[in-house]
Short mmCIF file of C-alpha atoms in Angstrom, two decimals:
data_model
loop_
_atom_site.label_atom_id
_atom_site.label_comp_id
_atom_site.label_asym_id
_atom_site.label_seq_id
_atom_site.Cartn_x
_atom_site.Cartn_y
_atom_site.Cartn_z
CA MET A 1 9.13 -20.27 6.37
CA SER A 2 5.83 -18.97 5.14
CA TRP A 3 5.42 -17.72 1.57
CA TRP A 4 4.64 -14.14 2.61
CA GLN A 5 7.87 -13.67 4.62
CA ASP A 6 9.94 -12.92 1.52
CA MET A 7 7.23 -12.43 -1.15
CA VAL A 8 7.15 -9.94 -3.92
CA CYS A 9 3.65 -8.60 -4.05
CA TYR A 10 2.37 -6.60 -7.02
CA GLU A 11 -0.29 -3.89 -6.33
CA VAL A 12 -3.05 -3.42 -8.91
CA TYR A 13 -5.38 -0.44 -9.06
CA PRO A 14 -8.04 -2.18 -11.17
CA ARG A 15 -9.61 0.83 -12.87
CA ALA A 16 -6.24 1.77 -14.22
CA PHE A 17 -4.73 -1.62 -15.09
CA ALA A 18 -6.55 -3.14 -18.12
CA ASP A 19 -9.98 -2.61 -19.76
CA SER A 20 -11.70 -5.69 -21.22
CA ASP A 21 -15.01 -4.19 -22.43
CA GLY A 22 -13.98 -0.91 -24.15
CA ASP A 23 -15.72 1.56 -21.70
CA GLY A 24 -12.37 3.23 -20.78
CA THR A 25 -12.30 1.83 -17.24
CA GLY A 26 -10.14 -1.06 -16.18
CA ASP A 27 -11.96 -4.08 -14.79
CA LEU A 28 -11.52 -7.48 -13.21
CA ALA A 29 -11.73 -9.32 -16.56
CA GLY A 30 -8.97 -7.06 -17.87
CA LEU A 31 -6.84 -7.79 -14.84
CA THR A 32 -7.50 -11.56 -15.23
CA ALA A 33 -6.41 -11.44 -18.84
CA ARG A 34 -3.14 -9.58 -17.92
CA LEU A 35 -2.14 -11.75 -14.90
CA GLU A 36 0.56 -13.42 -17.00
CA HIS A 37 2.44 -10.05 -17.00
CA ILE A 38 2.58 -10.18 -13.27
CA ARG A 39 3.57 -13.87 -13.21
CA ASP A 40 6.26 -13.29 -15.82
CA LEU A 41 7.63 -10.34 -13.91
CA GLY A 42 8.40 -12.77 -11.06
CA ALA A 43 5.84 -11.70 -8.42
CA ASP A 44 4.41 -14.12 -5.89
CA ALA A 45 1.19 -12.32 -5.12
CA VAL A 46 -1.30 -9.71 -6.36
CA TRP A 47 -2.81 -7.13 -4.07
CA CYS A 48 -5.99 -5.76 -5.69
CA THR A 49 -7.22 -2.44 -4.35
CA PRO A 50 -10.98 -2.14 -3.80
CA PHE A 51 -13.26 -3.48 -6.51
CA TYR A 52 -16.39 -3.18 -4.41
CA PRO A 53 -19.44 -0.96 -5.19
CA SER A 54 -18.52 2.63 -4.59
CA PRO A 55 -19.72 6.16 -5.57
CA LEU A 56 -16.03 6.87 -6.12
CA ALA A 57 -15.78 9.89 -3.85
CA ASP A 58 -12.30 8.61 -3.02
CA GLY A 59 -11.27 6.31 -5.81
CA GLY A 60 -13.11 3.24 -4.49
CA TYR A 61 -12.16 3.59 -0.83
CA ASP A 62 -15.68 4.83 -0.09
CA ILE A 63 -17.49 1.50 -0.11
CA SER A 64 -21.22 0.94 -0.19
CA ASP A 65 -21.17 -2.92 -0.23
CA TYR A 66 -18.26 -4.88 1.24
CA THR A 67 -19.30 -8.23 -0.35
CA GLY A 68 -20.17 -7.07 -3.85
CA VAL A 69 -18.37 -6.07 -7.07
CA ALA A 70 -18.71 -2.70 -8.64
CA PRO A 71 -20.79 -2.95 -11.79
CA ASP A 72 -18.19 -1.01 -13.83
CA LEU A 73 -15.56 -3.55 -12.74
CA GLY A 74 -17.49 -6.72 -13.38
CA THR A 75 -19.58 -9.28 -11.58
CA ASP A 76 -19.26 -11.77 -8.73
CA ALA A 77 -18.39 -14.34 -11.41
CA ASP A 78 -15.59 -12.19 -12.64
CA ALA A 79 -14.17 -11.96 -9.13
CA GLY A 80 -14.24 -15.75 -8.94
CA ARG A 81 -12.46 -16.14 -12.25
CA LEU A 82 -9.79 -13.66 -11.10
CA THR A 83 -9.15 -15.73 -7.98
CA ALA A 84 -9.12 -19.02 -9.85
CA ARG A 85 -6.81 -17.73 -12.65
CA ALA A 86 -4.41 -16.26 -10.19
CA HIS A 87 -4.11 -19.57 -8.40
CA GLU A 88 -3.64 -21.41 -11.70
CA LEU A 89 -0.66 -19.20 -12.34
CA GLY A 90 0.82 -19.71 -8.96
CA LEU A 91 -0.12 -16.28 -7.70
CA LYS A 92 -1.65 -15.54 -4.32
CA LEU A 93 -4.50 -12.95 -4.19
CA ILE A 94 -4.74 -10.32 -1.46
CA VAL A 95 -7.69 -7.95 -1.32
CA ASP A 96 -8.36 -4.73 0.49
CA LEU A 97 -10.41 -4.51 3.61
CA VAL A 98 -11.53 -0.94 4.47
CA PRO A 99 -12.87 -1.02 8.05
CA ASN A 100 -12.38 2.56 9.22
CA HIS A 101 -15.22 4.11 7.21
CA THR A 102 -17.95 3.36 4.72
CA SER A 103 -19.44 5.37 1.94
CA ASP A 104 -22.09 7.84 2.88
CA ARG A 105 -24.36 5.84 0.58
CA HIS A 106 -23.83 2.60 2.48
CA PRO A 107 -27.16 1.22 3.78
CA TRP A 108 -25.86 1.52 7.32
CA PHE A 109 -25.29 5.21 6.97
CA LEU A 110 -28.52 5.89 5.16
CA ASP A 111 -30.39 4.10 7.97
CA ALA A 112 -28.47 6.22 10.49
CA LEU A 113 -29.49 9.40 8.86
CA ALA A 114 -33.10 8.36 8.70
CA ALA A 115 -33.28 7.07 12.29
CA GLY A 116 -32.21 10.29 13.93
CA PRO A 117 -30.33 11.16 17.11
CA GLU A 118 -29.95 8.60 19.94
CA SER A 119 -30.89 5.76 17.68
CA THR A 120 -29.20 2.40 17.55
CA GLU A 121 -28.57 2.99 13.86
CA ARG A 122 -26.52 6.09 14.65
CA GLU A 123 -24.39 4.10 17.08
CA MET A 124 -22.82 2.40 14.00
CA TYR A 125 -20.99 5.68 13.35
CA LEU A 126 -19.47 8.57 15.31
CA PHE A 127 -22.41 11.05 15.59
CA ARG A 128 -22.13 13.77 18.15
CA ALA A 129 -23.83 16.98 19.20
CA GLY A 130 -22.04 20.14 18.21
CA ARG A 131 -20.47 22.82 20.43
CA GLY A 132 -21.60 26.41 20.71
CA GLU A 133 -24.91 27.84 21.87
CA ALA A 134 -26.86 26.14 19.11
CA GLY A 135 -24.49 23.23 18.40
CA GLU A 136 -23.23 25.15 15.34
CA LEU A 137 -19.57 24.25 15.96
CA PRO A 138 -17.98 20.84 15.38
CA PRO A 139 -17.64 18.54 18.42
CA ASN A 140 -13.87 18.94 18.39
CA ASP A 141 -11.12 20.56 16.39
CA TRP A 142 -9.99 17.50 14.39
CA GLN A 143 -9.00 18.10 10.84
CA SER A 144 -9.48 15.67 7.96
CA ALA A 145 -6.43 14.12 6.33
CA PHE A 146 -7.84 15.50 3.09
CA GLY A 147 -8.14 19.03 4.49
CA GLY A 148 -10.88 20.91 6.29
CA PRO A 149 -12.77 19.80 9.40
CA ALA A 150 -13.16 16.10 10.18
CA TRP A 151 -16.85 16.72 10.94
CA THR A 152 -19.97 17.33 8.84
CA ARG A 153 -23.34 18.45 10.13
CA VAL A 154 -26.54 16.76 9.11
CA ALA A 155 -30.07 18.22 8.78
CA ASP A 156 -31.15 17.46 12.35
CA GLY A 157 -28.16 19.29 13.80
CA GLU A 158 -25.84 16.41 14.79
CA TRP A 159 -22.31 16.01 13.33
CA TYR A 160 -20.57 12.94 12.14
CA CYS A 161 -16.81 12.26 12.13
CA HIS A 162 -14.85 11.54 8.94
CA LEU A 163 -11.03 11.37 9.03
CA HIS A 164 -11.05 11.55 5.23
CA ALA A 165 -13.74 12.94 2.85
CA PRO A 166 -17.26 13.85 4.12
CA GLU A 167 -18.47 11.01 1.87
CA GLN A 168 -16.51 8.56 4.08
CA PRO A 169 -18.09 8.53 7.53
CA ASP A 170 -16.09 6.77 10.22
CA LEU A 171 -17.49 3.69 11.91
CA ASN A 172 -17.88 3.35 15.67
CA TRP A 173 -15.66 0.39 16.48
CA ARG A 174 -16.79 0.28 20.11
CA ASN A 175 -20.20 -0.90 18.74
CA PRO A 176 -20.18 -4.79 18.75
CA LYS A 177 -22.43 -4.75 15.73
CA VAL A 178 -19.66 -3.17 13.66
CA ARG A 179 -17.19 -5.77 14.90
CA ASP A 180 -19.55 -8.68 14.08
CA ALA A 181 -20.33 -7.24 10.63
CA PHE A 182 -16.72 -7.18 9.64
CA THR A 183 -16.09 -10.66 10.90
CA GLU A 184 -18.72 -11.76 8.41
CA VAL A 185 -16.97 -9.74 5.66
CA LEU A 186 -13.76 -11.58 6.33
CA ARG A 187 -15.41 -14.97 6.26
CA TYR A 188 -17.19 -14.09 2.97
CA TRP A 189 -13.98 -13.45 1.14
CA LEU A 190 -12.07 -16.35 2.74
CA ASP A 191 -14.86 -18.63 1.49
CA ARG A 192 -14.19 -17.24 -1.97
CA GLY A 193 -10.53 -18.23 -1.84
CA VAL A 194 -8.60 -15.02 -1.16
CA ASP A 195 -5.17 -15.56 0.43
CA GLY A 196 -5.01 -12.47 2.58
CA PHE A 197 -6.10 -8.89 3.38
CA ARG A 198 -4.49 -5.51 3.27
CA VAL A 199 -6.22 -3.56 6.06
CA ASP A 200 -6.72 0.09 5.18
CA VAL A 201 -6.01 2.76 7.77
CA ALA A 202 -5.41 0.01 10.30
CA HIS A 203 -4.22 2.49 13.00
CA ALA A 204 -7.38 4.58 13.11
CA LEU A 205 -10.37 2.40 13.79
CA PHE A 206 -10.63 3.27 17.46
CA LYS A 207 -10.38 6.95 18.39
CA ALA A 208 -9.48 8.23 21.92
CA GLU A 209 -12.39 8.05 24.37
CA GLY A 210 -14.20 11.36 24.55
CA LEU A 211 -12.80 12.55 21.17
CA PRO A 212 -10.58 15.31 22.81
CA ASP A 213 -9.34 18.30 20.89
CA ALA A 214 -5.99 17.77 19.14
CA GLY A 215 -4.74 21.29 19.54
CA PRO A 216 -2.58 23.39 17.20
CA GLY A 217 0.04 20.67 16.64
CA GLN A 218 -2.03 18.59 14.27
CA HIS A 219 -1.30 18.78 10.59
CA ALA A 220 -3.07 17.61 7.43
CA ASP A 221 -0.69 15.23 5.61
CA PRO A 222 -2.42 12.25 3.98
CA LEU A 223 0.61 9.99 4.49
CA ARG A 224 1.06 10.82 8.14
CA ASN A 225 -0.75 10.17 11.42
CA HIS A 226 -1.90 13.75 11.83
CA LEU A 227 -4.03 13.13 14.94
CA MET A 228 -1.54 11.11 17.01
CA PRO A 229 -2.12 10.10 19.80
CA TYR A 230 -5.90 10.28 19.33
CA TYR A 231 -5.87 7.09 17.41
CA ASP A 232 -3.40 4.21 17.35
CA GLN A 233 -5.39 3.06 20.41
CA GLU A 234 -4.71 -0.11 22.48
CA GLU A 235 -8.20 -1.47 21.68
CA LEU A 236 -7.04 -2.21 18.11
CA HIS A 237 -4.87 -5.10 19.16
CA PRO A 238 -7.53 -7.42 20.74
CA LEU A 239 -9.51 -6.88 17.51
CA TYR A 240 -6.57 -7.86 15.26
CA ARG A 241 -5.91 -10.94 17.47
CA GLU A 242 -9.53 -11.98 16.71
CA TRP A 243 -9.00 -11.49 12.99
CA ARG A 244 -5.72 -13.40 13.06
CA ALA A 245 -7.38 -16.33 14.82
CA LEU A 246 -10.09 -16.32 12.19
CA LEU A 247 -7.57 -16.34 9.38
CA ASP A 248 -5.62 -19.14 11.06
CA THR A 249 -8.65 -21.40 11.48
CA HIS A 250 -11.32 -20.66 8.89
CA PRO A 251 -11.56 -23.51 6.30
CA ALA A 252 -9.97 -22.79 2.93
CA PRO A 253 -11.70 -23.69 -0.42
CA PRO A 254 -9.70 -25.59 -3.14
CA GLY A 255 -6.84 -23.60 -4.60
CA ALA A 256 -6.47 -21.17 -1.79
CA VAL A 257 -3.62 -21.27 0.71
CA ALA A 258 -4.36 -23.22 3.88
CA PRO A 259 -5.27 -21.65 7.20
CA HIS A 260 -2.17 -20.56 9.11
CA ASP A 261 -0.65 -19.48 5.77
CA ARG A 262 -2.87 -16.54 4.94
CA VAL A 263 -1.52 -13.06 5.37
CA MET A 264 -2.89 -9.86 6.96
CA VAL A 265 -1.02 -6.62 6.15
CA ALA A 266 -1.56 -3.40 8.10
CA GLU A 267 -1.55 -0.02 6.42
CA SER A 268 -0.57 1.74 9.60
CA ALA A 269 0.78 5.27 9.25
CA VAL A 270 2.64 4.91 12.54
CA PHE A 271 6.19 6.17 12.30
CA ASP A 272 7.52 5.27 15.76
CA PRO A 273 9.15 1.82 15.17
CA ALA A 274 8.29 0.67 18.69
CA ARG A 275 4.60 1.45 18.29
CA LEU A 276 4.44 0.09 14.81
CA ALA A 277 5.94 -3.18 16.13
CA ARG A 278 2.77 -3.78 18.17
CA TYR A 279 0.83 -4.46 15.00
CA ILE A 280 3.04 -7.35 14.02
CA ARG A 281 3.17 -9.30 17.15
CA PRO A 282 3.03 -13.06 16.61
CA ASP A 283 -0.70 -13.30 17.13
CA GLU A 284 -1.75 -10.10 15.27
CA MET A 285 -0.88 -8.77 11.80
CA HIS A 286 1.65 -10.64 9.75
CA GLN A 287 3.12 -7.50 8.28
CA ALA A 288 2.82 -3.68 8.32
CA PHE A 289 3.77 -1.32 5.44
CA ASN A 290 7.08 0.34 5.95
CA PHE A 291 6.23 3.94 5.10
CA ALA A 292 9.48 5.23 6.62
CA PHE A 293 11.36 3.57 3.80
CA LEU A 294 9.03 4.90 1.13
CA GLU A 295 9.43 8.44 2.50
CA ALA A 296 13.21 8.29 2.98
CA ALA A 297 15.20 10.88 0.99
CA TRP A 298 17.93 9.91 -1.43
CA ASP A 299 20.49 10.12 1.32
CA PRO A 300 22.78 7.31 2.50
CA ALA A 301 22.66 8.14 6.17
CA GLU A 302 18.84 8.40 6.23
CA LEU A 303 18.34 5.20 4.17
CA ARG A 304 20.74 3.31 6.43
CA ARG A 305 19.01 4.47 9.56
CA VAL A 306 15.58 3.57 8.21
CA ILE A 307 16.80 0.08 7.22
CA ASP A 308 18.38 -0.51 10.62
CA ASP A 309 15.20 0.69 12.39
CA SER A 310 13.03 -1.57 10.27
CA PHE A 311 14.65 -4.57 11.92
CA GLY A 312 13.96 -3.35 15.40
CA VAL A 313 11.71 -6.25 16.34
CA PRO A 314 13.64 -9.57 16.33
CA GLY A 315 11.93 -12.21 14.20
CA ALA A 316 9.26 -9.89 12.81
CA ALA A 317 8.52 -9.69 9.08
CA VAL A 318 9.83 -6.64 7.35
CA THR A 319 8.31 -4.92 4.30
CA TRP A 320 9.70 -2.55 1.67
CA LEU A 321 7.93 -0.35 -0.85
CA LEU A 322 8.91 2.46 -3.12
CA SER A 323 5.55 3.30 -4.53
CA SER A 324 1.78 2.82 -4.23
CA HIS A 325 -1.55 4.31 -5.44
CA ASP A 326 -1.14 6.91 -2.69
CA ALA A 327 2.48 7.99 -3.39
CA VAL A 328 4.34 10.04 -5.92
CA ARG A 329 6.10 7.65 -8.29
CA PRO A 330 9.83 7.11 -7.47
CA VAL A 331 11.07 8.47 -10.86
CA THR A 332 9.56 11.84 -10.01
CA ARG A 333 10.09 11.70 -6.27
CA TYR A 334 13.82 10.90 -6.50
CA GLY A 335 14.27 13.20 -9.45
CA SER A 336 15.45 10.68 -12.08
CA LEU A 337 14.94 7.31 -13.64
CA ALA A 338 18.52 6.33 -12.75
CA ARG A 339 17.83 6.86 -9.03
CA ALA A 340 14.52 5.00 -9.24
CA ARG A 341 16.27 2.00 -10.89
CA ALA A 342 19.03 2.04 -8.25
CA ALA A 343 16.42 2.23 -5.46
CA ALA A 344 14.67 -0.78 -6.94
CA LEU A 345 17.84 -2.89 -6.62
CA LEU A 346 18.40 -1.60 -3.12
CA MET A 347 14.84 -2.57 -2.11
CA LEU A 348 14.78 -5.97 -3.81
CA ALA A 349 18.13 -6.95 -2.17
CA LEU A 350 16.91 -6.33 1.36
CA PRO A 351 15.62 -9.28 3.45
CA GLY A 352 11.87 -9.41 3.80
CA SER A 353 8.91 -8.74 1.45
CA ALA A 354 8.78 -6.18 -1.35
CA TYR A 355 5.63 -4.51 -2.58
CA LEU A 356 5.60 -3.22 -6.21
CA TYR A 357 2.96 -0.95 -7.66
CA GLN A 358 1.72 -1.26 -11.21
CA GLY A 359 3.88 0.65 -13.69
CA GLU A 360 6.83 0.88 -11.28
CA GLU A 361 8.47 -1.93 -13.36
CA LEU A 362 8.11 0.30 -16.41
CA GLY A 363 9.79 3.35 -14.81
CA LEU A 364 6.66 5.49 -15.14
CA PRO A 365 6.97 9.04 -13.92
CA GLN A 366 4.13 10.78 -12.04
CA ALA A 367 1.70 12.01 -14.62
CA GLU A 368 0.32 15.54 -14.71
CA VAL A 369 -3.49 15.26 -14.73
CA PRO A 370 -5.30 18.26 -16.22
CA VAL A 371 -7.28 20.21 -13.66
CA ASP A 372 -10.61 19.37 -15.31
CA ARG A 373 -9.92 15.64 -15.03
CA ILE A 374 -8.75 15.49 -11.43
CA ARG A 375 -10.75 13.00 -9.31
CA ASP A 376 -8.86 12.99 -6.03
CA PRO A 377 -10.86 14.72 -3.22
CA LEU A 378 -7.58 16.23 -1.95
CA TRP A 379 -7.87 18.83 -4.75
CA GLU A 380 -11.14 20.41 -3.63
CA ARG A 381 -10.67 19.80 0.11
CA SER A 382 -7.25 21.57 0.04
CA GLY A 383 -8.69 24.62 -1.69
CA ARG A 384 -7.17 23.46 -4.96
CA THR A 385 -3.62 23.65 -3.62
CA GLU A 386 -2.88 19.88 -3.50
CA ARG A 387 -3.30 18.02 -6.82
CA GLY A 388 -3.54 14.72 -4.97
CA ARG A 389 -2.67 11.15 -6.00
CA ASP A 390 -4.25 10.91 -9.48
CA GLY A 391 -0.87 11.21 -11.11
CA ALA A 392 0.08 7.75 -9.87
CA ARG A 393 -3.32 6.31 -10.97
CA VAL A 394 -3.36 6.88 -14.69
CA PRO A 395 -3.95 3.74 -16.87
CA MET A 396 -1.11 1.34 -17.60
CA PRO A 397 0.51 1.74 -21.01
CA TRP A 398 0.57 -1.72 -22.68
CA SER A 399 1.40 -1.06 -26.38
CA GLY A 400 1.13 1.45 -29.24
CA ALA A 401 2.51 4.84 -30.15
CA ARG A 402 -0.14 7.00 -28.51
CA ALA A 403 -2.84 6.97 -25.86
CA PRO A 404 -4.61 4.87 -24.77
CA TYR A 405 -1.54 2.64 -25.32
CA GLY A 406 -3.43 -0.63 -25.48
CA PHE A 407 -5.18 -0.06 -22.16
CA THR A 408 -8.61 0.00 -23.82
CA THR A 409 -10.35 -0.03 -27.28
CA ALA A 410 -12.14 3.19 -26.25
CA ASP A 411 -10.88 6.59 -27.38
CA ALA A 412 -8.05 8.07 -25.36
CA GLY A 413 -10.44 10.78 -24.03
CA ALA A 414 -12.64 8.19 -22.45
CA THR A 415 -10.11 6.54 -20.16
CA TRP A 416 -10.48 6.51 -16.35
CA LEU A 417 -7.77 9.20 -16.15
CA PRO A 418 -5.89 10.63 -19.15
CA GLN A 419 -2.49 9.28 -20.07
CA PRO A 420 0.36 11.68 -21.03
CA ASP A 421 1.79 12.01 -24.45
CA GLY A 422 5.27 10.59 -24.89
CA TRP A 423 4.78 7.25 -23.21
CA ALA A 424 5.26 5.14 -26.35
CA GLY A 425 8.72 4.11 -25.25
CA LEU A 426 7.48 3.17 -21.74
CA THR A 427 4.87 0.64 -22.82
CA VAL A 428 5.21 -3.05 -21.92
CA ALA A 429 5.46 -3.94 -25.58
CA ALA A 430 8.27 -1.42 -26.23
CA GLN A 431 10.26 -2.62 -23.19
CA GLU A 432 9.75 -6.37 -23.84
CA THR A 433 12.51 -6.50 -26.46
CA ASP A 434 14.89 -3.95 -24.92
CA PRO A 435 17.47 -5.65 -22.65
CA GLY A 436 18.27 -2.29 -21.09
CA SER A 437 14.69 -1.42 -20.21
CA THR A 438 13.39 -0.95 -16.71
CA LEU A 439 11.06 -3.91 -17.29
CA ALA A 440 14.09 -6.11 -18.14
CA LEU A 441 15.83 -4.84 -14.97
CA TYR A 442 12.88 -5.84 -12.70
CA ARG A 443 12.49 -9.19 -14.36
CA ALA A 444 16.18 -9.94 -14.01
CA ALA A 445 16.19 -8.73 -10.38
CA LEU A 446 13.30 -10.89 -9.39
CA ARG A 447 14.88 -13.95 -11.05
CA LEU A 448 18.10 -13.38 -9.12
CA ARG A 449 16.27 -12.64 -5.87
CA ARG A 450 14.52 -16.08 -6.16
CA ALA A 451 17.78 -17.76 -7.11
CA HIS A 452 19.64 -16.25 -4.09
CA PRO A 453 17.12 -16.08 -1.25
CA ALA A 454 17.78 -14.55 2.07
CA PRO A 455 18.69 -17.30 4.64
CA ASP A 456 16.41 -15.52 7.16
CA PRO A 457 13.98 -12.89 5.79
CA ALA A 458 13.58 -11.43 9.31
CA ALA A 459 17.32 -10.95 9.86
CA PRO A 460 18.95 -7.59 9.02
CA PRO A 461 21.45 -7.30 6.24
CA VAL A 462 25.18 -7.39 7.03
CA TRP A 463 26.66 -3.99 6.38
CA LEU A 464 29.91 -3.98 4.38
CA SER A 465 30.24 -0.23 4.28
CA GLU A 466 30.95 2.08 7.18
CA PRO A 467 28.36 4.49 8.61
CA GLY A 468 28.54 7.89 6.91
CA ALA A 469 29.88 6.51 3.67
CA PRO A 470 28.31 7.79 0.47
CA VAL A 471 27.84 4.27 -0.81
CA LEU A 472 25.67 1.65 0.90
CA VAL A 473 27.06 -1.85 0.68
CA PHE A 474 25.49 -4.90 2.35
CA ARG A 475 24.74 -8.48 1.83
CA ARG A 476 21.92 -10.77 2.69
CA GLY A 477 23.23 -14.33 2.45
CA GLU A 478 25.37 -14.61 -0.64
CA LEU A 479 23.69 -11.81 -2.52
CA GLY A 480 25.50 -8.40 -2.15
CA CYS A 481 24.23 -4.98 -3.13
CA ALA A 482 26.07 -1.64 -3.42
CA VAL A 483 24.32 1.65 -4.10
CA ASN A 484 26.26 4.86 -4.79
CA LEU A 485 24.35 7.86 -3.44
CA GLY A 486 27.37 10.11 -3.62
CA ALA A 487 28.62 12.58 -6.25
CA GLU A 488 31.75 10.60 -7.37
CA SER A 489 32.30 7.17 -8.81
CA VAL A 490 33.57 4.48 -6.39
CA PRO A 491 35.13 1.06 -6.86
CA ALA A 492 32.49 -1.54 -7.67
CA PRO A 493 32.65 -4.52 -5.20
CA GLY A 494 32.85 -8.11 -6.45
CA ARG A 495 31.82 -9.40 -9.87
CA PRO A 496 28.62 -7.71 -10.96
CA LEU A 497 25.51 -9.90 -11.36
CA LEU A 498 23.21 -7.03 -12.28
CA SER A 499 23.50 -3.22 -12.34
CA SER A 500 20.85 -0.55 -12.51
CA GLY A 501 22.85 1.40 -15.12
CA PRO A 502 26.12 1.28 -17.05
CA LEU A 503 29.29 0.77 -14.99
CA ASP A 504 32.37 2.82 -15.57
CA GLY A 505 34.93 0.05 -16.04
CA ASP A 506 35.45 -1.29 -12.53
CA ALA A 507 33.78 1.81 -10.97
CA LEU A 508 30.21 2.32 -9.70
CA PRO A 509 28.95 5.75 -10.93
CA PRO A 510 26.71 7.96 -8.89
CA ASP A 511 23.01 7.02 -8.68
CA THR A 512 23.81 3.48 -9.65
CA ALA A 513 23.34 0.12 -7.84
CA VAL A 514 24.95 -3.22 -8.46
CA TRP A 515 24.37 -6.77 -7.23
CA PHE A 516 27.25 -9.14 -6.70
CA LEU A 517 27.96 -12.45 -5.03
CA ALA A 518 29.46 -11.88 -1.59
CA PRO A 519 31.75 -14.56 -0.03
CA PRO A 520 30.50 -16.02 3.27
CA SER A 521 32.98 -13.89 5.24
CA SER A 522 33.19 -10.52 3.48
CA ARG A 523 35.31 -7.69 4.71
CA THR A 524 33.89 -4.39 5.75
CA ALA A 525 35.35 -1.08 4.71
CA SER A 526 37.19 -1.01 8.07
CA GLY A 527 38.96 -4.26 7.20
CA ASP A 528 37.05 -6.42 9.73
CA THR A 529 35.20 -9.53 8.70
CA ASP A 530 31.46 -9.77 9.09
CA ASP A 531 31.90 -11.90 12.16
CA ASP A 532 34.30 -9.36 13.66
CA ALA A 533 32.01 -6.46 12.89
CA ARG A 534 29.03 -8.17 14.60
CA ASP A 535 31.00 -8.87 17.85
#
């Protein structure tokens, strides 16, 4: 079994994690100094979101140099020290690859603008003539995921495509030069010891031939595939087979995992399980993010259905996540800290890999960022109706009674994004000594998860509760989990190992989860044994 099949991976948004130089922005040196927190939590790997040079039109996902380090985040040497220190602590390092688009200040795009229509430079991107008598209308009706048209007109009259912000022009993946350039980017970071890549917008690189109109059914939702079926094209898969072969064969420097043991994770906003399964065929991606689980409501039937659907491809790796830099934090999304804690035990008990996002282990709620400090392009592109994702990207609270909570030595007003008042009790320091804290819960859960591994991370859990029941009860190997999503207390199964909240004697209260040791042949709610239920 490979390390990534049941790993716990901790996502870091570096500008909001830890500041080492007092400028109010988190950086690579700050992350390196705080890696012990991630190790002590019990994670196996760190996924670091983009630290490359960027004008920050979209929080670092508009990249102007794929093989550099942003000056406000550090230097190439800092990146090397981060990788080395992670490996010293037994952590793998996964970095972001953003191949769908560049920054509009990337040299490739600047060259394309200067070269003009019908140039080879413009073939790096999706430039097209407009419609209408004078080309004054966009080439098609596609809308950006961030709101507004997915096209911007340049001075000579042509238009370029951008599925996100105008500052993020989409690349033309039918151009072999684009393909070759990213092969070199992969080699560059493999040579520097990274252990894998998270591939941003992995479903969207190739667009449908001819760029046809999408029609009135398209919708602008940043977490959904709003232009299906005009991307998620078949041409993606030969490309990912090439990348997989590179990861499996390219030599590894000292300290990094060996070839054949690196990991490639698809951020594919594809919600049809059968189509998503194509990305994780044996010779393509190792994993794909399970957005259906992240989006599932606090409802037993929906969660059970999503869990069952996630194991639709026999032998394929399954991932679970409750939060990310793009999602509303679970405390706010579910409506309470109790539900977020119960959801954490549910997720961590499931077979497969779990992805945590910084601050999730502290039970942070979504922050309310003042209008004059919002950075997310969704705010302006939506006509100031969508506040965007900044509320999940405020700096980590490490210690202290008031902002900046140990994140930086700068004044609180100088931080990357402002932190809320009232977070003193949520800091790492405050939770370290509290056995009932959310941090203590996550640490205990990750210890027990490691002590009771799933026999087969690709095998679905064994359900011990009947469909339609308000409580979900299952086991993976000897570790059992029960989550009460109903309105009444229910009997708690087995002898509790860990609970997300106080138990009511032998009863499991609403919005509470418990772990227990399940005997090899447990009985379902119908009275059948596991073996009977599977027959």
